[in-house]
Structure formats: structure tokens, C-alpha cells
CSV table of C-alpha atoms in Angstrom, one decimal:
chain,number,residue,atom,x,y,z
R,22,UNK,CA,38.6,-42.7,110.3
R,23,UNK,CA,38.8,-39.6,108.0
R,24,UNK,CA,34.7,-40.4,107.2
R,25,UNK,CA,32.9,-40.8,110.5
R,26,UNK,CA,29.8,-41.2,108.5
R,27,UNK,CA,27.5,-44.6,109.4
R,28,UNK,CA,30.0,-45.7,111.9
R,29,UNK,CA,29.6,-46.6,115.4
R,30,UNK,CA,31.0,-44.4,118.5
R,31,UNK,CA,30.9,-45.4,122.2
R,32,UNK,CA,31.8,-42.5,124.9
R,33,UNK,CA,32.1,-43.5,128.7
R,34,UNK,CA,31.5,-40.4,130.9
R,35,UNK,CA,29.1,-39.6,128.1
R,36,UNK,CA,26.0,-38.2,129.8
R,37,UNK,CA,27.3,-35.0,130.7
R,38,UNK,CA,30.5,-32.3,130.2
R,39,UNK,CA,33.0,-33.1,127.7
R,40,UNK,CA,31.1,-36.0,127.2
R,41,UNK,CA,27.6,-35.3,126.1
R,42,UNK,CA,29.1,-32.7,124.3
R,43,UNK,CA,31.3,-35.3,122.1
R,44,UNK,CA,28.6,-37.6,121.6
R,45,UNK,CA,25.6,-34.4,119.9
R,46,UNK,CA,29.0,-33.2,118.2
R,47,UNK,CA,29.7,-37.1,116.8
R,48,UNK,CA,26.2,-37.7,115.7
R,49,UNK,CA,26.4,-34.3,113.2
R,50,UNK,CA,29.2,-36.1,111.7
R,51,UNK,CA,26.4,-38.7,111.2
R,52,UNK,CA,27.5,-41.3,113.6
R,53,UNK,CA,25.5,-43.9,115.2
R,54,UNK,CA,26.6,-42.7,118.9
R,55,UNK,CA,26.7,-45.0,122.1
R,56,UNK,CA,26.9,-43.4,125.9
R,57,UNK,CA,28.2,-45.1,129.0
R,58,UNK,CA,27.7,-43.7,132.4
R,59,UNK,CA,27.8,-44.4,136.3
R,60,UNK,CA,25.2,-41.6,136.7
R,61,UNK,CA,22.2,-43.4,135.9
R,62,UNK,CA,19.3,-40.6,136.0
R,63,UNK,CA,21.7,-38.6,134.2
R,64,UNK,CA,22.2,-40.7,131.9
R,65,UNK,CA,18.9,-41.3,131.1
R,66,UNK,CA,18.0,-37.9,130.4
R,67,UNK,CA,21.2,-37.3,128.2
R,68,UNK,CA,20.1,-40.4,126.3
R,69,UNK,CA,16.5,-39.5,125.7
R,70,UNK,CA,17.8,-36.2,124.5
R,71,UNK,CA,19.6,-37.0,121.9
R,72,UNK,CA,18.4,-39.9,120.9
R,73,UNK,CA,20.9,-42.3,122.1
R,74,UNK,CA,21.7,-45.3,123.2
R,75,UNK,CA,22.3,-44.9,127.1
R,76,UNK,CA,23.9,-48.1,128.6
R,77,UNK,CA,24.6,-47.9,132.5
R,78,UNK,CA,28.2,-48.3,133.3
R,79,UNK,CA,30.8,-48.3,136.2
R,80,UNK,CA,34.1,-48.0,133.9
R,81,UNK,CA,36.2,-49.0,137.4
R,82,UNK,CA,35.0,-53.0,137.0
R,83,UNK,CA,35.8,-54.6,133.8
R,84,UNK,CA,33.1,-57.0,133.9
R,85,UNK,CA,30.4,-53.8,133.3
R,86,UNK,CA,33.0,-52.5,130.7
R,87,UNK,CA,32.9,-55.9,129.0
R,88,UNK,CA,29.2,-56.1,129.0
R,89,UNK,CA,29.2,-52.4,127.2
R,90,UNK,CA,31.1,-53.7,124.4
R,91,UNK,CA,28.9,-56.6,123.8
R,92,UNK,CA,25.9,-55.0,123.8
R,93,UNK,CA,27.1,-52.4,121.0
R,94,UNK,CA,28.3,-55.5,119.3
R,95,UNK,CA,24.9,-56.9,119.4
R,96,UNK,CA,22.8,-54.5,118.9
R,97,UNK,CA,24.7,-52.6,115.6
R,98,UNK,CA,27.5,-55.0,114.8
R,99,UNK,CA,30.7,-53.5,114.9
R,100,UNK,CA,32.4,-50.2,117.1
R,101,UNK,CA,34.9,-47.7,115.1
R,102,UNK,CA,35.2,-45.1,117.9
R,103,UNK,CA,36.1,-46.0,121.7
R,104,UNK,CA,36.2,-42.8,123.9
R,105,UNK,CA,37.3,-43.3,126.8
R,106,UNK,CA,36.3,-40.5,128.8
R,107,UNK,CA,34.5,-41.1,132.1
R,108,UNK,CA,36.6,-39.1,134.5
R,109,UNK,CA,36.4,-38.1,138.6
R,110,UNK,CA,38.4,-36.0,140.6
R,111,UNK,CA,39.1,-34.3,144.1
R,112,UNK,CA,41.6,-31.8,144.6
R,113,UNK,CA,43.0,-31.8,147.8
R,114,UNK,CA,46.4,-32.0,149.3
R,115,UNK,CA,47.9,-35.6,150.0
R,116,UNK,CA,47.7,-35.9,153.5
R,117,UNK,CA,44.0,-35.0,153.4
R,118,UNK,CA,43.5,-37.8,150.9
R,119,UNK,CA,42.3,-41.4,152.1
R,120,UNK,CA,44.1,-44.4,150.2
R,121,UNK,CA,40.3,-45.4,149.1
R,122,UNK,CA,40.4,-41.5,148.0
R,123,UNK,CA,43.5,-42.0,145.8
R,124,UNK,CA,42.3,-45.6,144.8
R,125,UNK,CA,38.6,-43.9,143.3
R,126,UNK,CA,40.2,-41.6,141.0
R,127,UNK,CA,42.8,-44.3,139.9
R,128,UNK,CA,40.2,-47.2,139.4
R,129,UNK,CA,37.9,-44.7,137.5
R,130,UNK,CA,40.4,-42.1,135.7
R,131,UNK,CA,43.4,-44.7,134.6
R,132,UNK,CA,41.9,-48.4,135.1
R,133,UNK,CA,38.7,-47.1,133.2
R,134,UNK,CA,41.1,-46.1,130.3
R,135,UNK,CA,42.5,-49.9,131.0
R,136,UNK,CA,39.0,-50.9,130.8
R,137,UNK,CA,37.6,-49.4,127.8
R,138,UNK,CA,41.0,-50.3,125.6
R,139,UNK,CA,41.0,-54.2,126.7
R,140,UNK,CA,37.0,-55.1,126.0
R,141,UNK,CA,36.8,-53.0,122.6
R,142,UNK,CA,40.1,-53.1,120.8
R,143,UNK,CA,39.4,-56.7,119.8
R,144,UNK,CA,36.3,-55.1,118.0
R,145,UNK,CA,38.5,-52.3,116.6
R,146,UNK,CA,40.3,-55.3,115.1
R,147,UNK,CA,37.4,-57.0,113.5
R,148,UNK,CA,36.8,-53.9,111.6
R,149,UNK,CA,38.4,-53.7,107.7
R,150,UNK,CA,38.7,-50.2,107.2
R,151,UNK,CA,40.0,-50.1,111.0
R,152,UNK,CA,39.0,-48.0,114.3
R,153,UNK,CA,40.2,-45.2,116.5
R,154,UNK,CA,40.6,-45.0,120.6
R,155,UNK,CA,40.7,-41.7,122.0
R,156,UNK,CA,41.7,-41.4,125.4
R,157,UNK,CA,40.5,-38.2,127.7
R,158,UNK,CA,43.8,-37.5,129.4
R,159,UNK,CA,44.0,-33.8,130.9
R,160,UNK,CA,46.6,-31.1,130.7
R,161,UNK,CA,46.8,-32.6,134.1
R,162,UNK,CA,48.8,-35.1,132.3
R,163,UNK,CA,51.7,-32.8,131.5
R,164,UNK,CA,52.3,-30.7,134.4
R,165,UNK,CA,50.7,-31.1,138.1
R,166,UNK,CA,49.2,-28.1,140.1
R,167,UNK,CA,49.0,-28.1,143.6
R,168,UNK,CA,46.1,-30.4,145.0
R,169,UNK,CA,46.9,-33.5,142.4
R,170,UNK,CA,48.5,-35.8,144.0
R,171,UNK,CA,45.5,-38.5,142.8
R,172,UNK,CA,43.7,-36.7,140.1
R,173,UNK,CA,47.3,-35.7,138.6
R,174,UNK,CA,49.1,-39.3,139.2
R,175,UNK,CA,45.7,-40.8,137.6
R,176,UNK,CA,46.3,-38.2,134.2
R,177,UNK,CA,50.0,-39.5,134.0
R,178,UNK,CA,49.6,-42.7,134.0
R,179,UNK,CA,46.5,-42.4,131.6
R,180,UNK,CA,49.0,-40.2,129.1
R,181,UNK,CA,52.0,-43.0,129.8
R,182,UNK,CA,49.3,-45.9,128.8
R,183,UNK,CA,48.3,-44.3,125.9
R,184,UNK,CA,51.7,-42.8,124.5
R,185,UNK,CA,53.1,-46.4,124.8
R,186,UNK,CA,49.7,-48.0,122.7
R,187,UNK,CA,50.0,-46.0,120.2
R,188,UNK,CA,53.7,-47.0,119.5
R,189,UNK,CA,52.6,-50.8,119.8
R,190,UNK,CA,50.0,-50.6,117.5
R,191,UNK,CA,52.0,-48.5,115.0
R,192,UNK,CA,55.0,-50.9,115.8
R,193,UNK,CA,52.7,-53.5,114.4
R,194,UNK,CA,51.0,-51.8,111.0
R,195,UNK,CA,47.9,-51.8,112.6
R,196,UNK,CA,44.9,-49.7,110.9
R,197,UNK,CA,44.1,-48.3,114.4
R,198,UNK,CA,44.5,-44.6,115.4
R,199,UNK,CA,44.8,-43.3,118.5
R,200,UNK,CA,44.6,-39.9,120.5
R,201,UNK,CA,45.1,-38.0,123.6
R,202,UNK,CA,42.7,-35.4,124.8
R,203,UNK,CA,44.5,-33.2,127.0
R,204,UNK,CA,41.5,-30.6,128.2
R,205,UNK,CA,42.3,-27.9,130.4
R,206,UNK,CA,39.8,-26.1,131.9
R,207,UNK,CA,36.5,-26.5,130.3
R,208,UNK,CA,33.1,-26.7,132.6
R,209,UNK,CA,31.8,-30.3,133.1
R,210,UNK,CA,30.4,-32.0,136.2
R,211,UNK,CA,33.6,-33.4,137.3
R,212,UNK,CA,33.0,-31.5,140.4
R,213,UNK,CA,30.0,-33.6,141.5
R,214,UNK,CA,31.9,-36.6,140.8
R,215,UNK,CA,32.5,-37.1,145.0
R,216,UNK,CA,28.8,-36.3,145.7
R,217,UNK,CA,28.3,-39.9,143.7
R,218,UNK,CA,30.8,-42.2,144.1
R,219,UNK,CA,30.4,-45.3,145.7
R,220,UNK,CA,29.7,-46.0,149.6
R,221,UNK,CA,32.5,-48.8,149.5
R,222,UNK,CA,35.3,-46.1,149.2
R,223,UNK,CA,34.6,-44.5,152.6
R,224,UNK,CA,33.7,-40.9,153.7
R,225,UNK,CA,35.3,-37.6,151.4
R,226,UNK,CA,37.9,-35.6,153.0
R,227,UNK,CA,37.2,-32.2,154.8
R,228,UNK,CA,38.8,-29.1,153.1
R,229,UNK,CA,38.5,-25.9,154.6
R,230,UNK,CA,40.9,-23.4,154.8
R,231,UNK,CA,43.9,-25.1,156.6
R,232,UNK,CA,43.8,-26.9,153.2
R,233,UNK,CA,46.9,-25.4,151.4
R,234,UNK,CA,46.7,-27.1,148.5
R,235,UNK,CA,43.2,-27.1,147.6
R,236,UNK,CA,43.4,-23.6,148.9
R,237,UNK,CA,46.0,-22.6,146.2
R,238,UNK,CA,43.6,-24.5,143.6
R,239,UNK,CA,40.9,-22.9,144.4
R,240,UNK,CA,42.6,-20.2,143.6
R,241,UNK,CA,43.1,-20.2,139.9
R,242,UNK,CA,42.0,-18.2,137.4
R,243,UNK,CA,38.4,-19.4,136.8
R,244,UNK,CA,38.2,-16.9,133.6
R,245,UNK,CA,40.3,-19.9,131.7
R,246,UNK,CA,37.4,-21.9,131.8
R,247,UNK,CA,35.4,-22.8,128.8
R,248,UNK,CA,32.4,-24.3,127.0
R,249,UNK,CA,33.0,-28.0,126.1
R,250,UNK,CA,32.0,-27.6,122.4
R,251,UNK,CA,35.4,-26.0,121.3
R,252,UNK,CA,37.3,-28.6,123.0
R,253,UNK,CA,35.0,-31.6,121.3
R,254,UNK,CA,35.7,-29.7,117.9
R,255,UNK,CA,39.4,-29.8,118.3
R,256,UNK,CA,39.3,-33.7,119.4
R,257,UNK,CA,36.8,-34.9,116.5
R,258,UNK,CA,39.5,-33.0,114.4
R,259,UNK,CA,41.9,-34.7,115.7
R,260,UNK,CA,40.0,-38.2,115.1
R,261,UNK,CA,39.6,-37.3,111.5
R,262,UNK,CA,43.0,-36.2,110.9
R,263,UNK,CA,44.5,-39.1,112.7
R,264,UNK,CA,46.5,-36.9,115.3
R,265,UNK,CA,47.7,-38.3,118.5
R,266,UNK,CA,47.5,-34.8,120.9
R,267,UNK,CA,44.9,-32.8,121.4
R,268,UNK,CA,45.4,-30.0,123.5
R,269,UNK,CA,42.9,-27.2,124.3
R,270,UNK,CA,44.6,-24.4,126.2
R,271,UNK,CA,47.8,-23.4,124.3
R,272,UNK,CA,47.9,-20.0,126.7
R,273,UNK,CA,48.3,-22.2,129.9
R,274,UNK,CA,51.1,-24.7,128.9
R,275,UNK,CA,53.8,-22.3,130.8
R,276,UNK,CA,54.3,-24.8,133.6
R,277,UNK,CA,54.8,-27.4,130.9
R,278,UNK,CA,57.4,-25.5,129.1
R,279,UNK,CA,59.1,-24.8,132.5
R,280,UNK,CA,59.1,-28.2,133.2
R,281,UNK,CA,60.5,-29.6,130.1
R,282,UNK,CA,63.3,-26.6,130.5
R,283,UNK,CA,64.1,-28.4,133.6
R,284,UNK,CA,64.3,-31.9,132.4
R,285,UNK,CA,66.6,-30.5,129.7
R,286,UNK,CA,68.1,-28.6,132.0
R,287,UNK,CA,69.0,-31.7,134.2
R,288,UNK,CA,70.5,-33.7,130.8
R,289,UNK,CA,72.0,-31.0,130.2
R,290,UNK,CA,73.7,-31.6,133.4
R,291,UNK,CA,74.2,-35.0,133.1
């Protein structure tokens, strides 16, 4: 994937945030670019925008997922580039959470990633000069923060998933790269995610105040938050270069480091 040039991309979650941001960044590298999204108004606009395809999408049922990839097929004969990005999230502390609260983010955030990897690697396959998944994990992947019970389980097991399918298909020779975004903050719709999910997974939690651990969320440092465009630069670098971790915010890995100290700590003890 070192020449992105005349080959296809498709991006879930790709009508806004991270998202649209990867797909106008993709088609400078001059790539025919594909969008998936839930949001369908949103969607549409981001697709007349640019100049896109738009195809309407709910990433948490593989049947629509399967239906994306066959449509790209159709329509330009081959994908290079799967990104699979769509992403929702409420922070809120566990007992505030609903199981149908916990089972959203996981059917959208990890089965999404499921999703996407089962209905286009086959098409990856096809492809003689090979293909490239990129998976939109989260710093959230590495280390929790108060409030993450879902959002943060969701991250994990999108990090473990892709950690172990890169090994596979490296295991096997195959011509197929892949990567993990790890974003930290960067400013995206993700916070109007609850505002549109499905009816079927019940009412949202109240937070207020009593809420300690959206409380202490709420609380961080909102200055670390930045524009998605430097982010999309470092993971289309990443593509390129055929590097598996992409991770944005170097100055706020601390609670990774002290984590890892602790796990070394604990073999240490061992």
C-alpha cells in the first residue's frame, strides 16, 4: 500500500470526525474513497461534499456490513483500504449503565470492527498487489479512565482483535497490512452518538452530579483536544509505511506507562 494512487478506500463512521476527515485526506492521495454511515442525513451531506460515494450503514448487523462490501465490489471492482472506524460511546460509571447500554457500544465499537474485517478481507485477498485494514481503536485501548467501563471494554477488545490478526496474517505470508489507530482526544461527533442510536436499546442513563465517574471525566483537560486532520495525517502515514500503531497523543500516555510499570512490576514479583 506504499501508492494509494487509483485504489479503492471504504471508511465506516465516515460522514463526520475522524472519519470525514480520513476519507477528504485519502482522496488527495488520489483514492477513489467510499463512506459508510448510520447517520443518514449526515451522511448525505458529507457525501455530496466531497464527492463521494455515501452508502447507509448500521456497522452492528453484518448483513448491512455485507451489503457495503458488495456494492463497492460492484460498482469499482475491487477494495484496497477497509477502515474500520464507525465508533459510539457514553461515559458513565457502571452502575449507571444498562446491559442494552454496554451491549450498543460493544455491537457498534468491537462487533463493527468484526463486521468490517469478515465481509471485506476476502476482497483484500482477491487483490494481487494486496490490501490494508486499519482499525480505529482508541488510546482508550491502552489504559481506562474513569467512566469506561463499556466504551473502554469495547477499545480493548477492538485492540486484542486486531493485535492477534495481524499476527495471523503475517503468520501466513499474506500481502495484507494492518494498523491500529489509537486517537486520543481529537473533536468528532462521538458525543451525539446516544442522541441517535436505536430505540431497541432502551432509554440513556441520567448523569448528573451524583455521577462520580462521569463527574471525574468530565473533568479532564479539554485543552488536549485536537483537530482530526493531524491525527488522519499520522494514520495515512501509517498505511503507507505499513506500521501497525498509530498513536496520536505521546504527552498523555503516563497512565499507560504506569500501567505497564505495574504489570512488570507484578512479573517482577512473580
Amino acid at each position: 500500500m506504499k501508492e494509494l494512487r487509483d485504489k479503492v478506500a471504504v471508511i465506516t463512521g465516515g460522514a463526520s470526525g475522524i472519519g470525514r476527515s480520513l476519507a477528504a485526506r485519502l482522496q488527495q492521495e488520489g483514492m477513489t474513497v467510499v463512506i459508510a454511515d448510520f447517520d443518514r442525513d449526515q451522511l448525505a451531506r458529507t457525501s455530496d461534499e466531497l464527492g463521494v460515494l455515501g452508502v447507509p450503514t448500521d456497522v452492528s448487523r453484518y448483513e448491512e456490513v455485507e451489503q457495503l462490501a458488495a456494492t463497492v465490489k460492484a460498482r469499482y471492482g475491487a477494495v484496497h483500504l477497509i477502515c474500520n472506524n464507525a465508533g459510539v460511546g457514553i461515559y458513565a460509571g457502571f452502575e449507571r449503565l444498562s446491559l442494552d447500554d454496554i451491549r450498543w457500544m460493544m455491537d457498534v465499537n468491537f462487533w463493527g470492527v468484526v463486521h468490517g474485517t469478515r465481509a471485506f478481507l476476502p476482497l483484500l485477498r482477491e487483490n494481487a498487489d494486496g490490501g490494508h485494514i486499519m482499525n480505529t481503536a482508541s488510546m482508550n485501548s491502552l489504559y481506562v479512565l474513569p467512566g469506561g467501563t463499556a466504551y473502554g471494554a469495547s477499545k480493548f477488545a477492538v485492540l486484542g482483535f486486531t493485535e492477534t490478526l495481524a499476527a495471523e496474517l503475517a503468520l501466513e505470508g499474506a500481502p495484507i497490512g494492518v494498523t491500529a489507530f489509537c486517537p486520543g482526544p481529537t473533536r468528532t461527533a462521538i458525543a451525539e452518538s446516544p442522541g441517535k442510536r436505536p430505540r431497541s436499546y432502551g432509554t440513556l442513563p441520567v448523569l448528573d452530579e451524583t455521577d462520580v465517574a462521569s463527574r471525574a471525566f468530565q473533568s479532564l483537560n479539554l485543552d488536549s483536544y485536537i483537530a482530526p486532520e493531524p491525527v488522519v495525517e499520522m494514520a495515512v502515514e501509517a498505511i503507507r509505511e505499513n506500521r501497525f500503531w498509530v498513536i496520536s497523543h505521546p504527552d498523555l500516555m503516563e497512565p499507560y506507562t504506569e500501567r505497564h510499570q505495574a504489570v512488570m512490576a507484578a512479573i517482577g514479583r512473580a
